[in-house]
Amino acid sequence: MTYSLALQWTLDQSADHVLRVTKDLIRAATNDNVQPISLLACERFGATIAMCGATRSKIELLLRSQTQSTFITFLQAQVGFARHDSSVQLSKSLAGVNFLALAAALVSTTDTFEAGTALECMIEASASDKTLVPTAYHLKDLLDVLEPRLNKAGFFTTVLEWKEWWMSNEGTSVQERSYLVEHGETFPSVAGMQTIVAALRDVHRVGEATNVNFTARRGAPWLTAFIVWCIGTKPTIYDHVGQVLFQSDTHISVIYSNQAAFDREIRVELTHSFDNFVDVLSANLMHMQGENLSHLAAGMTTIPVYARHLLMSASMEDPQGIRYRALMEALPFALDRGRKCCFWAADTSDPYFRVTRGNAFPHKGIIADVMAKYLSLDRPVPLAELERGTRITDQPLVQLVLRHHDRDYNEGNNESDFKKVLTVVVADILALSLFNGSLESMLVYRASGIKPKQEKIYENFLVNLSLTSSALRNAQDVQAKDVVGWALMLAHHEIPTELKNSNWVASSYKGQVVFPKVFEDLLLNKVGYLELFCLPGVLTRAGQGKRSFSNLKGHMSDTLEHHQTSTKMMQTPITKSLNLFPEENLVWQVLSHQDCLSVGMGWSVNTQTLKPFRVLQSLKNALFTEACGHQLDSLLTSSVKNCIFQSPMHRNTKQTMSKNRDNIVLIPVRGHKGLQMLALGALAEQPTAEEVEQAEGDVDSATIERHIIINRGMCLNCLLDGCRTIACTYIIL
């Protein structure tokens, strides 16, 4: 039986109702830049979908909870979801909610184009009038709008939980558990999805079919999750020898098979009620015709589920297993070392000059809390320092695993290397600690396997860093962009080009907007200065209609003035710590482009700008003073020889740096948070185009670093004496 897709309004509706609905639909389609016919077709198609009340309620509650928005001051932009977008329009009818539930499963499994292609096939098969069926590209446009909201529905998390169920079930053999570790996230092809949706719809319709039996192997977790998603209860489940693993009163069953034939397909058997005829169909798992190529689902999930499956990929999920216990033994030491080694400044210890280095990561207690959330621990485990002369690999359980057990696991399974897993876990926890305050609502991206795509970050960031007693100087390849890049990777904000060129300011993907806290609150914190906000929603800007922006890039003026020394600065004697620019302000210049925003940081004196990311790079070399006990306004009594004032927007090149080698440069912006941050960004020396080319395009490699004193309550006498002691040139008052 074929169900017709009616793409017109019914005649018994009043003219006023038709006009009102049409206005709402046109407004939603216009705001989201999607075709109105796509919305109409999808809503009508939703009437044919088998979808349970529990899943519909989940979708409706999700949409109702997404009403809050947050204003980002430095961007003059809004983060949240529109009140009258396409998802809200579809949620006004049961059929529309059905479609949203199906769309949530599809966009949580694969990219929006493949999901759109699958929907095109499903809608075309159920439509009576083929002329009004939207194309895959039009459906992709609609799914691009819906995906940021629907990622929170949690279908991909359900897939991973069912993968755990299949692997932990006593009826699953050891061999099949190993098979599911690698292949358990496989999902059907476009044609396969269409077959499964049609089968569930047929059994859902009274009198169409009495029973549906699915037989699967690598597609079993996704299939079981999808069935529960659609019908609201577990099907009857059998293992490969016919033993019942779960008994249900539904007319749907899932049979697990260990036969190789089911590596390529899911078999669908429909027993029709009117003649007991058995219709056997195949839901293909291969995504390219003639190729033995199946796809693994990858999507957004919660932090604990992500971590469990990462450890599962390395056979480390058992809390009683020696590899897990070795991991728990190593982590407190590895996290402590990683927290210290990732960012550094030269040793400036001096008994009379109290300065401390900054740290990109938050306090140890916060990292311990993140570790507990990541590993689903009952309580936090405090970070610990290694005893002098010892290494992480000297710990008893770690040593035992490295000598014996890891060698056994590594036979044919490179993913299980203990050091590799420890490195990734440490990197994950440290990166997630940057989202302190946003973790409760944050989703992270889970793809199959362990090693991330960012090879350079993986190799330069933490490989061996947590496992050796190497000196801090050996970690100097680690940059702000590496740590931020790892954090963005977890949120699935993959923008390597912007990070490489120090252009990243903020990004909006997968329904989450990420940007540095320091840009919003203007606080140059000594601890946790790389912390990030992760807010739910999409980013829109006033004056740009409802257009959302995914990428925000930094921009800077081609040239900055080399001599911005005002007459006031030249005439003001250096006598105490002060602010010579009380009337000026930090100015954010935001320009709209077709697919992104460009953001520059400047001040009210002129229109010149700097790349904001330079602030984060300079903080790596910042030294924060402590109060000296003297009055901050104490008049200078020591020599002012070779001391000069410099504006916060002065460009620093190799030439000016060489000129100031014997000087102490004071930037007089005391108490002005915005100009202090601007000065810090300007002090990140801007290499020439030739120098960048010699560094193979890597701006950071071409940048010469210098230590910068950020004053936090020290009088000018002590500041100058201390800077002369440690040969530091720049002071931000």
XYZ file of C-alpha atoms in Angstrom:
733
model
C 0.000 0.000 0.000
C 1.359 3.430 -0.953
C 0.530 6.439 1.165
C -0.084 9.628 -0.786
C 1.627 12.827 0.129
C -0.920 15.643 -0.099
C 0.927 18.861 -0.888
C -2.055 21.209 -0.765
C -4.338 22.604 1.917
C -7.573 20.802 2.596
C -10.767 22.455 1.357
C -12.537 22.492 4.724
C -10.087 24.996 6.207
C -11.282 28.563 6.503
C -9.671 31.249 4.400
C -8.409 33.042 7.518
C -6.711 29.883 8.811
C -5.073 29.206 5.460
C -3.824 32.798 5.290
C -2.438 32.679 8.838
C -0.626 29.363 8.315
C 0.712 30.548 4.971
C 2.073 33.729 6.540
C 3.807 31.807 9.326
C 5.276 29.327 6.865
C 6.509 32.015 4.481
C 8.046 33.965 7.378
C 9.882 30.894 8.672
C 11.097 29.921 5.210
C 12.222 33.472 4.439
C 14.054 33.912 7.743
C 15.885 30.604 7.282
C 16.454 31.007 3.532
C 14.795 27.674 2.718
C 12.185 26.762 0.129
C 8.579 26.931 1.400
C 7.806 23.789 -0.603
C 10.385 21.925 1.498
C 8.546 22.801 4.693
C 5.172 21.803 3.219
C 6.471 18.530 1.798
C 8.254 17.548 5.005
C 5.211 18.249 7.144
C 2.966 16.159 4.871
C 5.570 13.369 4.794
C 5.614 13.432 8.604
C 2.003 12.205 8.609
C 3.197 8.905 7.106
C 6.051 8.277 9.574
C 5.842 5.810 12.444
C 6.877 7.840 15.476
C 6.056 7.216 19.122
C 4.626 9.741 21.558
C 7.707 9.622 23.806
C 10.014 10.764 21.018
C 7.556 13.433 19.900
C 7.387 14.735 23.471
C 11.169 14.809 23.650
C 11.338 16.914 20.479
C 8.616 19.307 21.633
C 10.198 19.772 25.070
C 13.562 20.348 23.431
C 12.191 23.118 21.212
C 10.375 24.742 24.114
C 13.568 24.765 26.172
C 15.525 26.559 23.448
C 14.033 29.989 24.005
C 16.832 31.658 25.967
C 19.401 33.819 24.208
C 22.646 35.467 25.273
C 24.054 38.779 24.102
C 27.794 38.913 23.329
C 28.943 42.441 24.036
C 32.216 42.560 22.117
C 30.563 41.228 18.939
C 27.237 43.016 19.436
C 25.700 39.668 18.515
C 23.053 37.314 19.831
C 23.494 33.597 20.577
C 20.359 31.489 20.654
C 17.609 30.296 18.339
C 15.028 32.309 16.427
C 11.497 32.301 17.810
C 9.853 31.753 14.419
C 12.238 29.512 12.509
C 11.435 26.399 10.495
C 11.621 24.038 13.455
C 9.032 26.089 15.347
C 6.798 26.146 12.275
C 7.013 22.363 11.878
C 6.367 21.790 15.581
C 2.874 23.282 15.261
C 1.455 19.998 13.965
C 1.826 16.354 14.937
C 2.967 15.524 11.404
C 5.626 18.233 11.601
C 6.896 16.918 14.945
C 7.069 13.423 13.429
C 9.277 14.786 10.689
C 11.485 16.665 13.172
C 11.986 13.421 15.131
C 13.062 11.586 11.978
C 15.300 14.494 10.958
C 16.942 14.430 14.403
C 17.938 10.790 13.868
C 19.277 11.473 10.379
C 21.342 14.603 11.113
C 22.729 12.975 14.264
C 23.984 10.081 12.137
C 25.385 11.588 8.963
C 25.973 14.899 7.160
C 23.042 17.005 6.044
C 23.506 16.278 2.335
C 23.295 12.502 2.733
C 20.383 12.968 5.130
C 18.714 15.243 2.575
C 19.258 12.653 -0.155
C 17.638 9.990 2.034
C 14.664 12.261 2.717
C 14.269 13.003 -0.992
C 13.977 9.263 -1.695
C 11.507 8.717 1.159
C 9.305 11.674 0.232
C 9.306 10.772 -3.468
C 8.310 7.178 -2.699
C 5.316 8.315 -0.636
C 4.189 11.261 -2.793
C 1.254 11.076 -5.168
C 2.388 14.195 -7.020
C 6.088 13.907 -7.863
C 6.252 17.449 -9.254
C 6.124 18.956 -5.761
C 8.881 16.833 -4.182
C 11.814 19.054 -3.046
C 15.310 18.182 -4.204
C 18.063 16.830 -1.976
C 19.781 20.226 -2.070
C 16.633 22.029 -0.902
C 16.198 19.468 1.861
C 19.854 19.879 2.824
C 19.241 23.632 3.231
C 16.355 22.868 5.563
C 18.365 20.313 7.552
C 21.221 22.807 7.911
C 18.744 25.048 9.734
C 17.289 22.249 11.873
C 20.541 20.499 12.814
C 21.784 22.995 15.455
C 18.579 22.473 17.436
C 18.160 18.747 16.832
C 21.691 17.730 17.858
C 20.485 18.157 21.436
C 17.777 15.508 20.935
C 20.343 12.833 21.751
C 19.785 10.210 19.056
C 23.516 9.614 18.527
C 23.925 9.110 22.270
C 21.197 6.467 22.038
C 23.177 4.714 19.280
C 26.285 4.622 21.451
C 24.311 3.347 24.435
C 22.910 0.508 22.332
C 26.407 -0.294 21.147
C 27.338 -0.660 24.826
C 24.288 -2.876 25.370
C 25.215 -5.236 22.565
C 28.857 -5.426 23.675
C 28.066 -6.038 27.334
C 25.328 -8.619 26.756
C 26.212 -12.145 27.784
C 24.887 -13.483 24.490
C 27.533 -11.564 22.536
C 30.703 -13.585 22.068
C 34.172 -12.162 22.737
C 34.898 -12.222 19.012
C 31.727 -10.302 18.211
C 32.442 -7.758 20.944
C 35.779 -6.999 19.321
C 33.986 -6.749 15.982
C 31.441 -4.273 17.362
C 34.174 -2.122 18.903
C 35.379 -1.385 15.399
C 32.163 -1.597 13.368
C 29.357 -1.078 15.882
C 28.553 2.463 14.745
C 27.805 1.507 11.127
C 24.608 2.991 9.725
C 22.635 2.172 6.543
C 23.003 3.750 3.148
C 20.418 6.148 1.731
C 18.460 3.267 0.223
C 18.857 1.259 3.425
C 17.391 4.047 5.553
C 14.441 4.295 3.185
C 13.785 0.561 3.503
C 13.889 0.611 7.314
C 11.636 3.672 7.606
C 9.137 2.104 5.192
C 9.142 -1.191 7.112
C 8.451 0.529 10.441
C 5.707 2.580 8.828
C 4.077 -0.548 7.430
C 4.015 -2.377 10.757
C 2.759 0.791 12.424
C -0.271 0.945 10.109
C -3.073 -1.334 11.229
C -3.580 -4.218 8.825
C -0.528 -3.534 6.669
C 1.912 -5.974 8.304
C 1.836 -8.072 11.418
C 5.536 -8.694 11.966
C 8.845 -7.236 10.920
C 12.063 -9.144 11.536
C 15.436 -7.438 11.101
C 18.656 -9.454 10.851
C 21.871 -7.474 11.288
C 25.470 -7.603 12.388
C 27.523 -4.419 12.197
C 24.393 -2.300 11.830
C 22.677 -3.791 14.909
C 23.344 -0.911 17.396
C 22.144 1.826 15.015
C 19.156 -0.275 13.948
C 18.067 -1.043 17.528
C 18.445 2.614 18.526
C 16.373 3.725 15.539
C 13.602 1.215 16.234
C 13.347 2.329 19.877
C 13.440 5.953 18.699
C 10.484 5.334 16.384
C 8.253 2.921 18.311
C 9.165 3.903 21.879
C 9.953 0.432 23.195
C 12.563 -2.264 22.717
C 11.962 -4.913 20.068
C 12.381 -8.598 20.796
C 16.101 -9.315 20.469
C 17.768 -12.629 19.588
C 21.431 -13.580 19.459
C 23.047 -15.476 16.582
C 21.937 -18.891 17.904
C 18.326 -17.852 18.434
C 18.465 -17.286 22.177
C 16.173 -14.507 23.388
C 18.194 -11.607 24.808
C 15.147 -9.400 25.375
C 11.478 -10.306 25.103
C 9.008 -7.669 23.953
C 5.308 -7.654 23.118
C 5.908 -5.658 19.923
C 5.642 -7.108 16.427
C 9.246 -6.163 15.704
C 12.296 -8.292 16.332
C 16.038 -7.852 15.813
C 18.222 -10.902 15.208
C 21.979 -10.613 15.553
C 23.960 -12.662 13.052
C 27.685 -13.337 12.988
C 27.629 -14.240 9.309
C 29.816 -12.174 6.989
C 26.883 -11.590 4.629
C 25.421 -9.156 7.138
C 28.512 -6.967 6.972
C 26.928 -5.484 3.856
C 23.228 -5.399 4.647
C 20.398 -5.546 7.148
C 17.786 -8.110 6.105
C 14.162 -6.997 6.515
C 11.367 -9.616 6.546
C 7.771 -8.371 6.551
C 5.003 -10.884 7.250
C 1.730 -9.471 5.900
C -1.445 -10.126 7.841
C -3.877 -10.650 4.984
C -2.124 -13.621 3.339
C 0.863 -14.412 5.611
C 3.104 -13.563 2.674
C 6.716 -12.889 3.708
C 8.352 -10.010 1.876
C 12.172 -10.097 2.165
C 13.995 -6.804 1.616
C 17.566 -5.657 2.026
C 18.661 -2.466 3.772
C 22.071 -1.897 2.241
C 24.965 -0.771 4.463
C 27.283 0.031 1.562
C 27.312 3.728 0.687
C 28.961 3.378 -2.731
C 27.578 0.973 -5.307
C 29.978 -1.847 -6.047
C 32.293 -0.828 -3.208
C 32.767 -2.580 0.100
C 32.448 0.709 1.918
C 30.218 1.286 4.911
C 30.101 4.448 6.997
C 30.416 4.825 10.733
C 28.060 7.222 12.454
C 29.737 10.213 14.061
C 27.968 12.913 15.989
C 27.476 14.948 19.126
C 27.087 13.247 22.478
C 27.564 13.883 26.183
C 31.037 13.986 27.719
C 30.705 10.780 29.825
C 29.382 8.750 26.870
C 32.164 10.091 24.640
C 34.798 9.074 27.199
C 33.346 5.602 27.744
C 33.492 4.809 24.058
C 36.981 6.203 23.690
C 38.150 3.835 26.432
C 36.068 1.042 24.951
C 38.007 1.423 21.695
C 41.152 0.551 23.661
C 39.638 -2.198 25.834
C 40.031 0.026 28.899
C 36.408 0.455 29.943
C 36.386 -2.141 32.750
C 36.988 -0.381 36.111
C 38.399 -3.627 37.490
C 40.746 -4.171 34.541
C 44.443 -3.512 34.947
C 44.596 -1.073 32.014
C 41.841 1.098 33.478
C 43.460 0.996 36.923
C 46.814 1.936 35.375
C 45.113 4.857 33.643
C 43.644 6.036 36.957
C 47.071 5.697 38.581
C 48.730 7.797 35.871
C 46.106 10.505 35.300
C 46.617 12.662 38.446
C 50.348 12.930 37.656
C 49.847 13.339 33.912
C 47.248 16.086 34.300
C 49.412 17.968 36.784
C 52.398 17.785 34.457
C 50.342 18.648 31.411
C 48.858 21.660 33.165
C 52.346 22.941 33.991
C 54.132 22.117 30.772
C 51.742 23.417 28.165
C 52.404 27.067 28.887
C 55.485 28.529 30.340
C 57.710 31.566 30.636
C 61.418 31.693 31.302
C 62.614 31.209 34.860
C 62.453 34.649 36.397
C 62.696 33.652 40.018
C 64.162 36.470 42.070
C 63.694 36.791 45.835
C 63.097 40.537 45.548
C 60.877 40.633 42.470
C 57.632 38.783 43.038
C 56.209 37.773 39.676
C 54.390 34.596 38.720
C 53.785 32.928 35.426
C 50.300 32.619 34.025
C 48.645 29.317 33.257
C 46.287 28.680 30.386
C 44.288 26.152 32.373
C 42.124 26.671 35.477
C 43.009 25.637 39.016
C 43.783 22.020 39.870
C 40.457 21.529 41.635
C 38.512 22.434 38.499
C 40.581 20.024 36.396
C 39.911 17.284 38.975
C 36.175 18.019 38.702
C 36.354 17.785 34.898
C 38.211 14.481 35.181
C 35.446 13.161 37.452
C 32.761 14.215 34.964
C 34.724 12.801 32.026
C 35.204 9.379 33.645
C 31.885 9.333 35.573
C 33.672 9.076 38.924
C 31.788 9.310 42.214
C 34.128 12.016 43.470
C 37.075 14.028 42.131
C 40.604 12.628 42.364
C 43.102 15.385 43.293
C 45.972 16.092 40.927
C 49.378 15.030 42.268
C 52.997 15.949 41.643
C 55.594 13.347 40.788
C 58.396 12.865 43.237
C 61.632 14.368 42.095
C 63.473 12.061 39.702
C 60.478 9.828 38.959
C 58.383 9.452 35.845
C 54.814 8.457 35.191
C 56.071 5.291 33.558
C 57.701 4.353 36.888
C 54.313 3.892 38.585
C 53.699 0.195 39.384
C 50.553 -0.492 37.364
C 51.685 1.676 34.451
C 54.988 -0.169 34.374
C 53.215 -3.527 34.428
C 50.906 -2.559 31.537
C 53.759 -1.209 29.413
C 55.919 -4.288 29.979
C 53.361 -7.019 29.496
C 49.719 -6.293 28.868
C 50.035 -3.545 26.264
C 52.221 -5.732 24.080
C 49.482 -8.366 24.020
C 46.735 -5.863 23.217
C 48.770 -4.253 20.448
C 48.785 -7.368 18.304
C 46.655 -6.244 15.387
C 45.192 -3.299 17.301
C 47.209 -0.082 17.186
C 44.391 1.810 18.877
C 45.076 0.167 22.222
C 48.527 1.601 22.907
C 48.433 2.728 26.530
C 50.565 5.843 26.071
C 48.434 6.945 23.143
C 45.215 6.575 25.117
C 46.659 8.343 28.154
C 47.863 11.197 25.947
C 44.444 11.669 24.342
C 42.595 11.463 27.670
C 44.919 14.047 29.248
C 44.487 16.334 26.243
C 40.707 15.926 26.360
C 40.407 16.696 30.076
C 42.707 19.720 29.912
C 40.902 21.063 26.852
C 37.486 20.512 28.442
C 38.643 22.343 31.572
C 38.792 25.482 29.398
C 34.984 25.261 29.138
C 34.600 25.582 32.896
C 31.066 26.830 33.471
C 29.709 25.513 30.153
C 30.172 21.761 30.558
C 26.680 20.954 31.827
C 25.057 21.846 28.517
C 27.987 21.115 26.214
C 28.058 18.278 23.698
C 31.269 16.859 22.247
C 31.959 15.204 18.924
C 32.514 11.466 18.874
C 34.052 9.710 15.881
C 35.185 6.107 15.781
C 38.707 5.338 17.007
C 41.128 7.170 19.262
C 43.624 9.277 17.368
C 42.220 12.676 16.361
C 42.514 14.147 12.879
C 44.796 16.980 13.981
C 48.084 15.109 13.579
C 50.256 18.140 14.308
C 48.364 19.047 17.452
C 48.430 15.430 18.558
C 52.192 15.158 18.057
C 53.241 18.593 19.324
C 50.735 19.100 22.083
C 50.983 16.142 24.423
C 52.743 13.143 22.885
C 55.219 12.062 25.568
C 54.677 15.359 27.397
C 52.814 13.654 30.189
C 54.954 10.543 30.163
C 58.537 11.785 30.389
C 60.596 13.925 32.712
C 61.722 16.217 29.881
C 62.521 19.796 30.765
C 59.948 22.494 30.118
C 61.949 23.786 27.187
C 61.164 20.577 25.307
C 57.475 21.553 25.262
C 58.007 24.848 23.476
C 56.235 23.739 20.309
C 52.942 24.029 22.172
C 51.114 27.231 21.275
C 47.823 28.827 22.233
C 46.418 27.722 18.882
C 47.254 24.084 19.716
C 45.321 24.064 22.978
C 42.394 26.048 21.566
C 42.465 23.794 18.495
C 42.045 20.687 20.625
C 39.152 22.271 22.514
C 37.473 23.295 19.253
C 38.008 19.797 17.865
C 36.002 18.374 20.765
C 33.147 20.757 19.911
C 33.569 19.786 16.225
C 34.597 23.304 15.234
C 37.267 22.316 12.726
C 38.903 25.516 11.492
C 42.638 24.687 11.167
C 43.373 27.452 8.640
C 42.085 30.209 10.912
C 44.061 28.821 13.862
C 47.248 28.438 11.833
C 47.052 32.075 10.750
C 46.026 33.312 14.228
C 42.703 34.425 12.762
C 40.225 32.630 15.013
C 37.955 34.816 17.151
C 34.810 32.712 17.577
C 32.921 29.972 15.763
C 29.401 28.586 15.590
C 28.824 24.969 14.573
C 26.594 22.085 15.614
C 24.355 24.390 17.658
C 27.189 25.649 19.878
C 29.012 28.992 19.821
C 32.563 29.088 21.209
C 34.654 32.174 21.980
C 37.316 33.214 24.541
C 36.095 34.555 27.870
C 38.791 37.209 27.931
C 37.252 38.987 24.932
C 33.944 39.351 26.741
C 34.964 40.165 30.313
C 38.327 41.860 29.521
C 39.947 40.197 32.539
C 43.590 39.205 32.041
C 43.505 36.357 34.517
C 46.693 34.780 35.758
C 45.085 31.330 35.914
C 42.784 30.014 33.212
C 43.430 32.789 30.731
C 42.510 30.527 27.784
C 39.080 29.672 29.183
C 36.259 29.544 26.644
C 32.530 30.072 26.570
C 30.416 27.403 24.867
C 26.853 28.658 24.463
C 23.927 26.756 22.889
C 22.475 28.277 19.749
C 23.592 29.993 16.574
C 25.182 33.412 16.245
C 23.231 36.261 14.651
C 24.049 39.943 14.585
C 21.839 43.010 14.788
C 21.317 44.618 11.393
C 21.994 41.355 9.531
C 18.428 40.068 9.541
C 18.263 36.473 10.754
C 21.455 35.418 8.965
C 23.692 33.275 11.149
C 27.478 33.217 10.976
C 29.602 30.107 11.474
C 33.102 31.562 11.423
C 34.527 34.768 12.858
C 38.006 35.716 11.680
C 40.394 38.296 13.035
C 41.628 41.116 10.844
C 44.256 43.814 11.279
C 45.326 46.984 9.557
C 47.993 46.584 6.889
C 50.191 49.042 8.762
C 50.173 50.478 12.228
C 51.767 53.774 13.094
C 55.270 53.329 14.403
C 55.181 56.625 16.245
C 51.921 57.156 18.081
C 53.594 58.986 20.934
C 51.294 61.892 21.642
C 52.407 65.290 22.842
C 50.896 64.463 26.222
C 53.051 61.334 26.503
C 56.186 63.247 25.522
C 55.508 65.978 28.063
C 54.538 63.704 30.945
C 57.477 62.820 33.204
C 57.815 59.239 34.392
C 57.103 59.591 38.103
C 54.512 56.941 39.005
C 52.122 54.335 37.660
C 49.291 56.075 35.789
C 46.866 56.046 32.869
C 47.528 58.625 30.162
C 44.486 57.588 28.096
C 41.496 57.911 30.447
C 39.187 59.168 27.694
C 39.966 56.434 25.172
C 38.261 53.054 24.832
C 38.809 49.633 23.351
C 36.887 49.379 20.076
C 35.796 46.170 18.367
C 35.462 46.516 14.607
C 33.132 43.854 13.187
C 32.665 43.573 9.413
C 30.117 41.305 7.718
C 31.083 39.164 4.745
C 29.115 36.607 2.761
C 29.921 33.628 4.960
C 31.690 35.035 8.003
C 32.383 38.007 10.215
C 35.816 39.588 10.486
C 36.712 41.088 13.838
C 39.465 43.567 14.598
C 40.523 45.051 17.910
C 41.465 48.734 18.074
C 40.869 51.894 20.033
C 39.009 55.163 19.746
C 42.077 57.183 18.692
C 42.002 55.859 15.118
C 40.603 53.047 12.968
C 43.612 50.742 13.066
C 43.025 47.194 14.265
C 44.844 44.101 15.525
C 43.944 40.416 15.364
C 42.305 39.553 18.710
C 43.947 36.118 18.844
C 47.283 37.888 19.413
C 46.140 38.610 22.965
C 45.973 34.881 23.723
C 49.409 34.342 22.212
C 50.989 37.131 24.247
C 49.508 35.808 27.492
C 51.768 32.785 27.201
C 54.733 35.071 27.872
C 53.074 37.259 30.477
C 54.469 37.629 34.000
C 52.029 38.851 36.629
C 53.338 40.940 39.507
C 52.230 40.678 43.097
C 51.651 43.571 45.468
C 54.930 44.860 46.869
C 53.518 46.413 50.055
C 54.141 50.002 48.926
C 51.521 52.501 47.868
C 50.656 52.074 44.207
C 50.882 55.866 43.752
C 54.327 56.068 45.317
C 56.537 58.537 43.472
C 59.506 57.161 41.618
C 62.817 57.455 43.460
C 65.003 55.235 41.268
C 66.534 56.271 37.970
C 64.343 56.801 34.927
C 67.255 56.419 32.548
C 66.340 54.356 29.472
C 62.658 54.361 30.454
C 60.122 55.462 27.860
C 56.348 55.638 27.521
C 54.686 53.841 24.607
C 51.068 53.896 23.448
C 49.003 50.693 23.722
C 48.645 50.526 19.928
C 52.319 50.866 19.057
C 53.438 48.346 16.477
C 56.326 46.171 17.599
C 58.597 44.827 14.881
C 62.078 43.393 14.968
C 63.404 46.876 14.320
C 61.568 48.487 17.229
C 62.380 45.518 19.440
C 66.071 45.928 18.650
C 65.824 49.657 19.305
C 64.196 49.051 22.699
C 66.641 46.361 23.738
C 68.293 48.586 26.311
C 65.095 50.419 27.275
C 62.266 49.683 29.640
C 59.022 50.399 27.797
C 56.104 51.511 29.963
C 52.563 51.372 28.586
C 50.601 53.835 30.782
C 47.096 52.317 30.891
C 46.755 51.678 34.633
C 43.297 50.419 35.591
C 41.989 50.374 32.001
C 41.128 46.736 31.276
C 40.350 47.287 27.604
C 43.543 49.149 26.763
C 45.629 46.693 28.793
C 44.320 43.910 26.592
C 44.924 45.985 23.462
C 48.506 46.640 24.538
C 49.049 42.939 25.114
C 47.852 42.176 21.594
C 50.066 44.869 20.089
C 53.097 43.461 21.885
C 52.769 40.233 19.904
C 55.361 41.217 17.324
C 53.971 41.157 13.810
C 56.377 39.394 11.421
C 56.820 40.634 7.880
C 55.394 38.769 4.883
C 58.892 37.591 4.008
C 59.434 36.196 7.498
C 56.105 34.358 7.375
C 57.004 32.899 3.980
C 60.314 31.649 5.366
C 58.374 29.962 8.163
C 56.232 28.146 5.543
C 53.188 30.246 6.327
C 53.250 29.642 10.067
C 52.817 33.072 11.652
C 53.701 31.824 15.133
C 57.023 30.336 14.004
C 57.971 33.681 12.511
C 57.049 35.566 15.676
C 59.734 36.487 18.201
C 58.458 36.176 21.746
C 59.231 38.576 24.559
C 58.312 38.617 28.208
C 55.705 41.151 29.260
C 55.070 42.340 32.795
C 51.401 42.859 33.668
C 51.241 44.944 36.826
C 48.923 43.766 39.570
C 49.546 46.205 42.431
C 53.320 46.826 42.427
C 54.696 50.347 42.708
C 56.798 51.754 39.882
C 60.029 51.685 41.921
C 59.800 47.941 42.477
C 58.677 47.363 38.891
C 61.694 49.094 37.360
C 64.154 47.485 39.750
C 62.704 44.059 39.023
C 62.670 44.527 35.260
C 66.312 45.539 35.300
C 67.110 42.451 37.362
C 65.506 39.984 34.930
C 66.180 42.025 31.751
C 62.513 42.409 30.865
C 61.652 45.218 28.467
C 57.877 45.728 28.487
C 55.574 46.714 31.345
C 51.804 47.158 31.066
C 50.950 49.422 33.997
